[in-house]
Coordinates of N, CA and C in Angstrom, one line a residue:
M1 N 0.6 -0.9 -0.1 CA 0.1 -0.1 0.0 C 1.1 1.2 -0.2
E2 N 1.8 1.4 -1.3 CA 2.9 2.4 -1.2 C 2.4 4.2 -0.8
L3 N 1.0 3.9 -1.6 CA 0.4 5.2 -1.6 C -0.7 5.6 -0.2
K4 N -0.7 4.7 0.2 CA -1.6 4.6 1.3 C -1.8 6.3 2.9
G5 N -2.9 7.3 2.7 CA -3.2 8.1 3.1 C -2.6 9.7 2.0
H6 N -2.1 9.0 0.5 CA -2.6 10.0 -0.7 C -3.5 10.8 -1.1
I7 N -3.6 11.3 -1.2 CA -5.1 11.4 -1.8 C -4.3 11.7 -3.9
A8 N -5.4 11.8 -4.6 CA -4.5 12.2 -5.7 C -6.4 12.3 -7.0
I9 N -5.7 13.1 -7.6 CA -6.7 13.0 -8.5 C -6.7 13.3 -9.8
V10 N -7.6 12.0 -11.0 CA -7.2 11.4 -11.8 C -9.1 11.9 -12.7
T11 N -8.4 13.1 -13.8 CA -9.4 14.2 -14.7 C -9.2 12.8 -15.9
G12 N -11.3 12.5 -16.4 CA -12.0 11.7 -17.3 C -11.8 10.2 -16.9
A13 N -11.8 10.1 -15.3 CA -12.0 9.0 -15.4 C -12.7 8.2 -14.9
G14 N -14.0 8.4 -15.4 CA -15.0 7.7 -16.0 C -14.6 6.8 -16.9
R15 N -14.2 6.4 -17.4 CA -13.9 5.0 -18.2 C -12.3 5.3 -19.6
G16 N -11.5 4.4 -19.7 CA -10.9 3.8 -20.4 C -9.1 4.1 -19.2
I17 N -8.2 4.9 -20.1 CA -7.3 4.6 -18.7 C -7.2 5.6 -17.8
G18 N -8.5 6.7 -17.2 CA -9.1 7.7 -16.7 C -9.0 6.3 -15.1
R19 N -9.7 5.4 -15.8 CA -11.2 4.3 -14.6 C -9.8 3.3 -14.5
A20 N -9.0 2.5 -14.9 CA -8.2 2.0 -15.1 C -7.1 3.2 -13.7
T21 N -6.6 4.0 -14.2 CA -5.9 4.5 -13.0 C -6.0 4.6 -11.6
A22 N -7.5 5.4 -11.6 CA -8.2 5.6 -10.2 C -8.3 4.2 -9.6
L23 N -8.5 2.9 -10.5 CA -8.7 1.3 -9.8 C -7.8 1.3 -9.3
E24 N -5.6 2.1 -9.6 CA -4.7 1.1 -10.0 C -4.3 2.2 -8.1
L25 N -4.6 3.4 -8.1 CA -4.2 3.8 -7.4 C -4.9 3.8 -6.1
G26 N -5.5 3.4 -6.6 CA -7.0 3.0 -4.7 C -6.3 1.7 -4.4
R27 N -6.1 0.8 -5.2 CA -5.8 0.1 -4.2 C -4.3 -0.4 -3.9
L28 N -3.8 0.6 -3.9 CA -1.7 0.5 -3.9 C -2.2 1.9 -2.4
G29 N -3.9 2.3 -2.1 CA -3.9 3.1 -0.8 C -4.3 4.3 -0.8
A30 N -4.0 4.9 -2.1 CA -5.6 6.1 -2.3 C -6.2 6.7 -2.8
D31 N -7.3 7.7 -2.4 CA -8.3 8.4 -2.3 C -8.0 8.6 -3.3
V32 N -9.5 9.1 -4.1 CA -9.3 9.0 -5.4 C -10.3 10.3 -6.0
V33 N -10.5 11.8 -6.3 CA -11.3 12.2 -6.9 C -11.1 11.8 -7.9
I34 N -12.4 11.9 -8.4 CA -13.2 11.4 -10.1 C -13.5 12.9 -10.8
A35 N -12.5 13.7 -11.3 CA -13.5 14.6 -12.2 C -13.8 14.4 -13.4
E36 N -14.9 13.8 -13.5 CA -15.4 14.1 -15.0 C -16.8 14.3 -15.7
L37 N -16.6 14.3 -16.8 CA -17.9 15.4 -16.8 C -18.9 14.5 -17.4
D38 N -18.7 13.1 -17.2 CA -19.8 11.8 -17.4 C -20.1 11.9 -16.1
Q39 N -20.8 12.4 -15.2 CA -21.8 11.5 -13.9 C -21.2 10.7 -13.7
A40 N -22.5 9.4 -14.8 CA -22.9 8.3 -14.6 C -21.6 7.6 -14.5
G41 N -20.0 7.6 -15.8 CA -18.9 7.3 -15.2 C -17.7 7.4 -13.9
A42 N -18.1 8.3 -13.5 CA -17.3 9.4 -12.7 C -18.1 8.7 -11.6
K43 N -19.5 8.0 -10.9 CA -20.3 7.0 -10.4 C -20.1 6.3 -9.9
R44 N -19.7 5.2 -10.8 CA -19.4 4.3 -11.5 C -17.8 3.5 -11.1
T45 N -16.9 5.1 -11.3 CA -15.9 4.5 -11.3 C -15.3 4.8 -9.7
A46 N -16.0 6.0 -8.4 CA -15.9 6.2 -7.4 C -17.1 5.1 -6.0
E47 N -17.8 4.4 -7.3 CA -17.9 3.8 -6.9 C -17.6 1.7 -6.0
E48 N -16.8 2.1 -7.2 CA -15.3 0.4 -7.6 C -13.8 0.4 -6.5
V49 N -13.9 2.4 -6.2 CA -12.6 2.6 -5.6 C -13.1 2.6 -4.3
I50 N -14.6 3.2 -4.2 CA -14.9 2.4 -2.2 C -15.4 0.3 -2.2
A51 N -15.4 0.2 -3.3 CA -15.3 -1.2 -3.0 C -13.8 -1.9 -2.3
L52 N -12.6 -1.2 -3.5 CA -11.5 -1.8 -3.2 C -10.9 -1.2 -1.5
G53 N -12.0 0.0 -0.5 CA -11.6 0.1 1.0 C -11.6 1.7 0.9
R54 N -10.8 2.1 -0.2 CA -10.8 3.4 -0.7 C -11.9 4.5 -0.2
R55 N -11.7 6.1 -0.1 CA -12.8 6.9 -0.7 C -12.4 7.3 -1.7
A56 N -13.6 7.9 -2.0 CA -14.1 7.9 -3.2 C -14.7 9.5 -3.8
L57 N -14.0 10.5 -4.2 CA -16.0 11.6 -4.6 C -15.6 11.9 -6.0
A58 N -16.5 11.8 -6.5 CA -16.9 12.3 -8.0 C -17.6 13.4 -8.1
V59 N -16.5 14.2 -9.1 CA -16.7 16.2 -9.3 C -16.9 15.7 -10.4
A60 N -18.2 16.9 -10.6 CA -18.8 16.9 -12.8 C -17.8 18.2 -12.1
T61 N -16.4 17.6 -13.4 CA -15.5 19.1 -14.2 C -15.3 18.7 -15.7
D62 N -15.7 20.3 -16.2 CA -15.5 20.7 -17.8 C -14.0 21.0 -18.0
V63 N -12.6 20.0 -17.7 CA -11.6 20.1 -17.6 C -11.1 21.8 -18.8
T64 N -12.0 22.2 -19.4 CA -11.7 23.4 -20.1 C -12.2 24.3 -19.8
S65 N -13.1 24.4 -19.0 CA -13.3 25.5 -17.9 C -12.3 25.8 -16.5
R66 N -11.9 26.8 -16.7 CA -10.6 27.1 -15.4 C -11.3 27.7 -14.0
A67 N -12.9 27.7 -13.9 CA -13.6 27.6 -13.1 C -14.1 26.7 -13.0
D68 N -14.3 25.7 -13.3 CA -14.6 24.5 -13.2 C -12.8 23.6 -12.3
L69 N -12.3 23.4 -13.2 CA -11.1 22.7 -12.1 C -11.2 23.9 -11.0
R70 N -11.0 25.3 -10.9 CA -10.5 26.1 -9.1 C -11.9 24.7 -8.4
A71 N -13.3 24.6 -8.4 CA -13.9 24.8 -8.1 C -13.9 22.8 -7.4
M72 N -13.6 22.2 -8.6 CA -12.6 20.8 -8.4 C -12.0 21.2 -7.8
V73 N -10.4 21.7 -7.3 CA -9.7 21.2 -6.9 C -9.8 22.1 -5.0
D74 N -11.0 23.2 -4.6 CA -11.3 23.9 -3.4 C -12.2 22.6 -3.3
R75 N -12.8 21.9 -3.7 CA -13.6 20.9 -3.4 C -12.6 19.3 -2.9
A76 N -11.8 19.3 -3.6 CA -10.7 18.2 -2.9 C -10.5 18.5 -2.0
K77 N -10.1 19.8 -1.4 CA -8.7 20.1 -0.4 C -9.6 20.0 0.9
A78 N -10.9 21.1 0.4 CA -12.0 20.6 1.0 C -12.5 19.4 1.8
E79 N -12.4 17.7 1.4 CA -12.8 17.1 1.5 C -11.8 15.8 2.5
F80 N -10.3 16.7 2.0 CA -9.6 15.4 1.8 C -8.4 15.7 2.8
G81 N -8.2 18.0 2.5 CA -7.8 18.8 3.0 C -6.1 18.8 2.5
R82 N -6.1 17.8 1.5 CA -4.8 18.3 0.5 C -4.8 17.6 -1.0
I83 N -4.5 18.0 -1.5 CA -3.8 16.9 -2.6 C -2.4 16.2 -3.6
D84 N -2.1 15.2 -3.5 CA -0.3 14.5 -3.8 C -0.1 13.9 -5.1
I85 N -1.9 13.7 -5.9 CA -0.9 13.1 -6.9 C -2.3 13.7 -7.5
L86 N -2.1 14.7 -8.8 CA -2.5 14.8 -9.9 C -2.4 13.7 -11.1
V87 N -3.3 13.7 -11.6 CA -3.2 12.7 -13.2 C -4.0 13.4 -14.9
N88 N -3.5 14.0 -15.1 CA -4.1 14.5 -16.2 C -4.2 13.7 -17.5
N89 N -5.4 13.5 -17.2 CA -6.0 12.2 -18.0 C -7.0 12.9 -19.2
A90 N -8.0 13.5 -19.3 CA -8.1 13.7 -19.7 C -8.1 14.1 -21.1
G91 N -9.2 13.3 -22.1 CA -8.2 13.9 -23.4 C -9.5 13.2 -24.5
I92 N -9.8 14.2 -26.4 CA -10.6 13.5 -27.1 C -9.5 13.2 -27.8
Y93 N -9.6 13.0 -29.8 CA -9.3 12.6 -30.4 C -10.6 12.7 -31.7
R94 N -9.7 13.6 -32.3 CA -10.6 13.9 -34.2 C -9.7 13.5 -35.3
A95 N -9.9 12.6 -35.7 CA -8.6 12.5 -37.4 C -9.7 13.4 -38.6
A96 N -8.9 14.1 -39.0 CA -8.6 14.9 -40.6 C -8.0 14.9 -41.5
A97 N -7.4 14.5 -42.6 CA -6.6 14.6 -43.5 C -6.1 16.5 -43.3
T98 N -4.7 17.4 -43.3 CA -4.3 18.3 -42.5 C -5.3 19.4 -43.1
H99 N -6.2 18.9 -45.0 CA -5.3 20.0 -45.6 C -7.5 20.4 -44.9
D100 N -7.9 19.6 -44.5 CA -9.5 19.0 -43.3 C -9.6 20.1 -42.7
V101 N -8.6 20.7 -41.9 CA -8.4 20.4 -40.4 C -9.0 22.1 -39.8
T102 N -10.1 21.9 -39.7 CA -10.7 24.0 -39.9 C -10.3 23.6 -37.5
E103 N -10.1 25.8 -37.8 CA -10.1 26.5 -36.2 C -10.9 25.4 -35.7
E104 N -12.3 25.8 -36.0 CA -12.3 25.0 -34.2 C -12.0 23.5 -34.0
H105 N -11.9 22.6 -35.0 CA -10.7 20.8 -35.0 C -9.8 21.4 -33.9
W106 N -8.8 22.5 -34.3 CA -7.7 22.5 -33.4 C -8.0 23.7 -32.3
D107 N -8.8 24.1 -32.1 CA -8.7 24.9 -31.2 C -10.0 23.5 -29.8
A108 N -10.5 22.7 -30.5 CA -10.7 21.9 -29.5 C -10.4 20.2 -29.0
I109 N -9.7 20.4 -29.8 CA -8.6 18.8 -29.5 C -6.9 19.9 -28.6
M110 N -6.8 21.0 -28.9 CA -6.0 21.9 -28.0 C -6.1 22.1 -26.7
N111 N -8.3 22.6 -26.4 CA -8.1 23.7 -25.6 C -8.4 21.8 -24.2
I112 N -8.5 20.8 -25.0 CA -8.9 18.8 -24.0 C -7.8 18.6 -23.7
N113 N -6.8 18.6 -24.9 CA -5.5 18.2 -24.8 C -4.5 18.7 -24.3
A114 N -4.2 20.0 -24.2 CA -3.1 20.2 -23.5 C -3.6 21.5 -22.8
K115 N -4.2 22.4 -23.8 CA -4.5 23.5 -22.3 C -5.1 23.1 -21.0
S116 N -5.2 21.6 -20.5 CA -6.3 21.4 -19.1 C -5.4 21.2 -18.5
V117 N -3.5 20.8 -19.0 CA -3.1 20.4 -18.0 C -2.6 21.7 -16.8
F118 N -2.7 20.9 -15.8 CA -1.8 22.3 -15.1 C -1.8 21.6 -14.1
P119 N -1.2 22.6 -13.1 CA -0.8 21.9 -11.6 C -0.9 22.8 -10.6
T120 N -0.8 22.1 -9.6 CA -2.4 22.0 -7.8 C -1.9 22.1 -6.9
M121 N -0.1 22.3 -6.8 CA 0.4 21.4 -6.0 C 1.1 23.4 -5.4
A122 N 1.7 23.9 -5.8 CA 2.5 24.3 -4.9 C 3.2 24.8 -4.1
A123 N 0.7 25.6 -3.7 CA 1.4 26.0 -2.0 C 1.7 25.0 -1.3
Q124 N 1.6 23.1 -1.1 CA 2.2 22.7 -0.6 C 3.5 21.7 -0.7
K125 N 4.2 22.3 -1.2 CA 5.4 22.3 -1.7 C 5.4 20.5 -1.8
H126 N 5.0 20.2 -2.4 CA 4.7 18.5 -2.9 C 4.3 18.0 -3.0
G127 N 4.1 17.0 -3.9 CA 3.4 16.0 -5.1 C 4.0 15.4 -6.5
S128 N 2.9 15.2 -7.0 CA 3.9 14.7 -8.3 C 2.4 14.9 -9.5
I129 N 2.6 15.1 -10.3 CA 1.5 15.3 -11.3 C 2.1 14.6 -13.1
V130 N 1.6 13.8 -13.4 CA 1.2 12.8 -14.4 C -0.1 13.3 -15.2
S131 N 0.1 13.1 -16.7 CA 0.0 13.7 -17.6 C -0.6 12.8 -19.0
L132 N -1.0 12.7 -19.4 CA -1.3 11.5 -20.7 C -0.9 12.5 -21.5
A133 N 0.0 11.8 -22.6 CA 0.7 12.1 -23.4 C 0.0 10.6 -24.8
S134 N 1.2 11.0 -25.5 CA 0.6 10.0 -26.5 C 1.7 9.3 -26.9
M135 N 2.0 8.4 -27.8 CA 3.2 8.6 -29.0 C 2.7 9.7 -30.1
A136 N 1.7 9.9 -30.1 CA 1.6 10.5 -31.2 C 2.0 11.7 -31.2
G137 N 2.6 11.8 -29.8 CA 3.6 13.4 -29.2 C 5.0 13.2 -29.8
K138 N 5.4 11.8 -30.2 CA 6.9 11.4 -30.9 C 7.0 11.9 -32.2
I139 N 5.6 11.5 -32.8 CA 6.0 11.0 -34.2 C 5.1 11.5 -35.4
G140 N 5.2 11.8 -36.2 CA 4.3 13.2 -37.3 C 2.9 12.0 -37.7
S141 N 2.2 12.5 -38.3 CA 1.4 11.9 -39.1 C 0.5 12.1 -40.5
K142 N -0.4 12.5 -41.3 CA -0.8 12.9 -42.1 C -2.2 13.0 -41.9
T143 N -2.6 11.9 -41.0 CA -4.0 12.9 -40.4 C -4.2 12.7 -39.0
N144 N -3.1 13.2 -38.9 CA -3.4 13.4 -37.2 C -3.4 15.0 -36.8
L145 N -2.6 15.7 -37.5 CA -2.6 16.4 -37.0 C -2.4 17.7 -35.3
P146 N -3.5 17.8 -35.5 CA -3.9 18.5 -33.9 C -4.1 17.3 -33.1
Y147 N -4.1 16.2 -33.1 CA -3.8 14.8 -31.4 C -2.4 14.8 -31.7
N148 N -1.9 14.7 -32.8 CA -0.3 14.9 -32.2 C 0.6 15.8 -32.5
A149 N 0.2 17.7 -32.3 CA 0.0 18.6 -31.6 C 0.4 18.7 -30.4
S150 N -1.4 18.5 -29.7 CA -1.3 18.7 -28.9 C -0.8 17.7 -28.0
K151 N 0.2 16.5 -28.5 CA -0.4 15.3 -28.0 C 1.8 15.9 -26.7
A152 N 2.2 16.5 -28.5 CA 3.7 16.7 -28.1 C 3.9 18.2 -27.4
A153 N 2.4 19.4 -27.5 CA 3.4 19.9 -26.4 C 2.2 19.7 -25.1
V154 N 2.2 18.3 -24.8 CA 2.4 17.7 -23.6 C 3.1 17.1 -22.7
I155 N 3.9 16.9 -23.6 CA 6.3 16.3 -23.6 C 6.5 17.8 -23.5
S156 N 6.2 18.6 -23.5 CA 6.9 20.4 -23.7 C 6.9 21.2 -23.0
M157 N 5.3 21.0 -22.0 CA 4.9 21.7 -21.3 C 5.0 20.3 -19.9
T158 N 5.5 18.7 -20.2 CA 5.8 18.6 -18.5 C 7.4 19.3 -18.1
K159 N 8.2 18.7 -19.5 CA 9.7 19.7 -19.2 C 9.6 21.4 -18.3
S160 N 8.6 22.0 -18.8 CA 9.0 23.2 -18.6 C 8.3 23.3 -16.9
L161 N 7.4 22.8 -17.3 CA 6.3 22.5 -15.7 C 7.1 21.6 -14.6
A162 N 8.0 20.8 -14.7 CA 8.4 19.6 -14.5 C 10.3 21.0 -13.8
L163 N 10.6 22.0 -14.9 CA 11.3 22.8 -14.3 C 11.8 23.7 -14.0
A164 N 10.0 24.5 -13.7 CA 9.4 25.2 -13.1 C 9.0 25.3 -11.2
H165 N 8.9 23.4 -10.8 CA 8.0 23.7 -9.8 C 9.4 22.6 -9.2
A166 N 10.2 21.5 -9.3 CA 11.2 20.7 -8.5 C 12.2 21.6 -7.5
H167 N 11.7 23.3 -7.9 CA 12.5 24.0 -6.2 C 11.1 23.6 -4.7
E168 N 9.4 23.4 -6.2 CA 8.7 23.2 -4.7 C 8.3 21.9 -3.9
G169 N 8.9 21.4 -5.0 CA 9.3 19.4 -4.5 C 8.2 18.6 -4.9
I170 N 7.6 19.3 -6.2 CA 7.2 18.3 -7.2 C 7.3 18.7 -8.2
R171 N 6.9 16.8 -8.4 CA 7.9 16.5 -9.8 C 6.0 15.9 -10.9
V172 N 6.8 16.1 -12.1 CA 6.3 16.3 -13.5 C 6.6 15.7 -13.9
N173 N 5.4 14.4 -14.5 CA 6.5 13.2 -15.9 C 4.5 13.5 -16.7
C174 N 5.5 12.1 -17.6 CA 4.2 12.6 -18.7 C 4.3 10.7 -19.1
V175 N 3.0 9.3 -19.9 CA 3.2 8.7 -20.4 C 2.7 8.7 -21.3
C176 N 3.2 7.9 -22.7 CA 3.2 8.2 -23.6 C 2.7 6.7 -24.8
P177 N 1.4 6.6 -24.4 CA 0.4 5.2 -24.4 C 1.0 5.1 -25.8
G178 N 0.2 3.8 -26.1 CA 0.2 3.4 -28.0 C -1.1 2.9 -28.9
F179 N -1.3 2.2 -29.0 CA -3.0 1.4 -29.1 C -3.5 1.1 -28.3
V180 N -4.0 1.9 -27.3 CA -4.7 1.1 -26.7 C -6.3 1.0 -27.2
E181 N -7.0 -0.5 -26.4 CA -8.3 -0.7 -26.1 C -9.3 0.2 -25.0
T182 N -9.7 1.0 -25.5 CA -10.6 1.9 -25.1 C -11.4 2.5 -26.7
D183 N -12.5 3.2 -25.6 CA -14.0 3.4 -26.0 C -13.0 4.6 -27.8
M184 N -12.0 4.8 -27.0 CA -11.5 6.0 -27.9 C -10.7 5.3 -29.1
W185 N -10.0 4.2 -28.9 CA -9.8 3.5 -29.9 C -11.2 3.5 -31.1
S186 N -11.9 3.3 -30.4 CA -12.9 2.6 -31.8 C -13.0 3.9 -32.6
Q187 N -13.5 4.7 -31.6 CA -13.5 6.4 -32.5 C -11.7 6.2 -34.1
V188 N -10.6 6.0 -32.8 CA -9.8 6.1 -33.3 C -9.8 5.1 -35.5
A189 N -9.7 4.0 -34.9 CA -10.2 3.0 -35.7 C -11.7 3.4 -37.0
K190 N -11.8 3.9 -36.4 CA -12.9 4.2 -37.9 C -12.8 5.3 -38.4
E191 N -12.6 6.3 -38.0 CA -12.0 7.1 -38.7 C -11.2 7.9 -39.5
Q192 N -9.4 6.3 -37.9 CA -8.3 6.3 -39.8 C -8.5 5.9 -40.5
G193 N -9.6 4.4 -40.2 CA -9.6 3.7 -41.5 C -10.3 4.7 -42.7
A194 N -11.3 5.0 -42.3 CA -11.7 6.0 -43.8 C -10.9 6.6 -44.7
L195 N -10.2 7.2 -43.8 CA -8.8 8.0 -44.1 C -8.5 7.4 -45.2
L196 N -7.8 6.4 -44.9 CA -6.8 5.4 -45.3 C -7.2 4.3 -46.1
G197 N -8.7 4.0 -46.6 CA -9.8 3.6 -47.5 C -8.9 2.1 -46.5
M198 N -10.1 1.7 -45.4 CA -10.1 0.5 -44.4 C -11.2 0.3 -43.5
S199 N -11.1 -0.9 -42.9 CA -12.3 -0.3 -42.7 C -11.7 0.1 -40.8
A200 N -13.1 -0.6 -40.0 CA -11.8 -0.2 -38.7 C -11.4 -1.3 -38.0
E201 N -11.8 -2.6 -37.8 CA -11.4 -3.9 -38.4 C -10.3 -4.1 -38.8
E202 N -10.2 -3.3 -39.9 CA -9.4 -3.8 -41.2 C -7.8 -3.1 -40.2
F203 N -7.9 -2.0 -40.2 CA -6.9 -1.2 -39.3 C -6.7 -1.5 -38.4
T204 N -7.3 -1.6 -37.6 CA -6.8 -2.4 -36.6 C -6.1 -3.4 -35.7
R205 N -6.6 -4.7 -37.2 CA -5.2 -6.3 -37.6 C -4.1 -5.1 -38.0
H206 N -4.1 -3.5 -38.5 CA -2.6 -3.4 -39.0 C -2.5 -3.3 -37.9
R207 N -2.8 -1.9 -37.3 CA -1.4 -1.6 -36.2 C -1.1 -2.5 -35.2
T208 N -1.6 -3.2 -35.3 CA -1.7 -4.2 -33.9 C -0.9 -5.3 -34.7
A209 N -0.6 -6.2 -35.6 CA 0.6 -6.2 -36.4 C 1.9 -5.3 -36.1
S210 N 1.5 -4.7 -36.2 CA 3.4 -3.1 -36.0 C 3.9 -3.5 -34.8
V211 N 2.7 -3.5 -33.7 CA 3.3 -4.0 -31.7 C 4.2 -4.8 -32.3
P212 N 6.0 -4.1 -32.0 CA 6.7 -5.8 -31.9 C 6.2 -6.3 -30.7
L213 N 5.7 -6.1 -29.7 CA 5.0 -6.9 -28.6 C 3.8 -7.1 -29.1
G214 N 3.7 -7.8 -30.1 CA 2.8 -8.3 -30.6 C 1.6 -8.5 -30.3
R215 N 0.6 -7.0 -29.4 CA -0.4 -7.2 -28.6 C -0.8 -6.2 -28.8
M216 N -2.9 -5.4 -28.4 CA -2.8 -3.7 -28.5 C -2.7 -3.9 -27.2
E217 N -2.6 -2.5 -26.7 CA -1.8 -2.1 -25.1 C -3.9 -2.2 -24.7
K218 N -3.5 -2.5 -23.0 CA -4.4 -2.2 -22.3 C -4.6 -0.6 -21.5
P219 N -6.1 -0.4 -21.1 CA -5.7 0.4 -19.7 C -4.6 0.2 -18.6
E220 N -4.9 -0.9 -18.2 CA -4.0 -0.9 -16.8 C -3.1 -1.1 -17.6
D221 N -2.2 -0.8 -18.9 CA -0.5 -1.9 -18.9 C 0.0 0.3 -18.9
V222 N -1.0 1.4 -19.2 CA -0.8 2.5 -18.1 C -1.0 2.5 -17.2
A223 N -2.2 2.1 -16.8 CA -2.3 3.0 -15.4 C -1.3 2.3 -14.4
H224 N -0.9 0.8 -14.7 CA 0.7 0.4 -13.9 C 1.8 1.1 -13.4
V225 N 1.9 2.2 -15.0 CA 3.6 3.2 -14.9 C 2.8 4.2 -14.9
I226 N 1.9 4.7 -14.4 CA 1.6 5.9 -14.1 C 1.4 6.3 -12.4
A227 N 0.8 5.2 -12.2 CA 0.5 4.9 -10.8 C 2.4 4.9 -9.9
F228 N 3.6 4.1 -10.9 CA 5.2 4.4 -10.7 C 5.5 5.4 -10.3
L229 N 4.3 6.7 -11.9 CA 5.3 8.0 -10.6 C 4.7 8.5 -10.8
A230 N 3.6 8.7 -10.1 CA 3.3 8.6 -9.1 C 3.3 8.6 -7.4
G231 N 3.8 7.3 -7.4 CA 5.0 7.0 -6.0 C 6.2 7.2 -5.9
P232 N 6.8 6.6 -4.4 CA 7.8 7.1 -4.6 C 8.9 6.3 -4.8
R233 N 8.9 5.3 -5.4 CA 9.7 4.6 -5.9 C 10.5 5.4 -7.8
S234 N 9.5 6.9 -8.1 CA 10.0 7.5 -9.2 C 10.3 8.4 -8.2
G235 N 10.5 8.4 -7.2 CA 11.6 10.0 -6.3 C 12.8 10.9 -7.0
Y236 N 13.0 10.0 -7.9 CA 14.0 11.0 -8.4 C 13.6 11.4 -10.4
M237 N 12.5 10.6 -10.0 CA 12.6 11.1 -11.9 C 11.6 12.2 -12.2
T238 N 11.8 13.8 -12.9 CA 11.1 14.6 -13.3 C 10.6 15.2 -14.4
G239 N 10.3 15.8 -15.1 CA 10.1 16.1 -16.7 C 10.6 15.2 -18.2
Q240 N 10.3 13.8 -17.6 CA 10.2 12.2 -18.4 C 9.2 12.6 -19.3
A241 N 9.2 11.8 -20.5 CA 8.0 11.3 -20.8 C 8.0 10.2 -21.5
L242 N 7.8 8.5 -20.4 CA 7.8 7.1 -20.8 C 6.6 7.4 -22.3
S243 N 7.6 5.3 -22.8 CA 6.6 5.1 -23.9 C 6.5 4.2 -22.7
V244 N 4.9 4.2 -23.2 CA 4.2 3.3 -22.7 C 3.6 2.2 -24.4
D245 N 4.4 1.4 -24.9 CA 3.5 1.3 -26.0 C 4.1 -0.2 -27.0
G246 N 4.6 -0.9 -26.1 CA 4.5 -2.0 -26.4 C 5.8 -2.0 -27.7
G247 N 7.2 -1.1 -27.4 CA 8.0 -0.4 -28.0 C 7.7 0.2 -30.0
L248 N 6.4 0.1 -30.1 CA 6.7 1.0 -30.9 C 7.6 2.2 -31.4
V249 N 7.7 3.1 -30.5 CA 8.9 4.2 -29.9 C 9.4 4.1 -29.3
M250 N 10.5 3.9 -29.4 CA 12.4 3.6 -29.1 C 13.7 4.5 -29.2
H251 N 12.8 5.5 -28.4 CA 13.5 7.1 -27.3 C 12.6 7.5 -27.7

């Protein structure tokens, strides 16, 4: 129970990687704030964390709203007294050929995937922030420009925040998943497949075949690494962008 007594916020924890992360942190002893716009999903995750014997709080949160974020943090501190771990997980995906990217498309992706990454612990002089980037932030794509740019921004912001807050005892890292079996992947496969002239199923088979470890990624694969970065075993790591992608990006 290496995280016993720790308080964690996980944004977008109603499903997918966020849900898996909230449960992993709970298994390791943390109490969890589920900051999620989908209240049905948030309630389900909170109930699962409570079933692990931990405390959980579901807070309706639009991560693009600074007022919502401030209110969520204030409520978390009022309920639990402090914040030790922040997992910036909320994100969206939309594919488009480069010449079809609109200003609205660009802004929507950047506002949720990049702008919502924020520090909340400076006043207490300790903590760990882990953000969800992606292998997409380390490579190029002809059908994914806004998404790839948003995840590259998360990687860059991770490094800058790590430098800015190291003297305050706050570590900042991010993880870069690959092809993860989530609801978002269903959207990725459908939209990317259409742009590349493939069915969603054919696109998924093609991508799976490219993974050196030979399988699609599970949300729990990512959650295990997030929990490591959140906890004391990574206490001498900050400013890092860890690839968790089955060997797709090796640098």
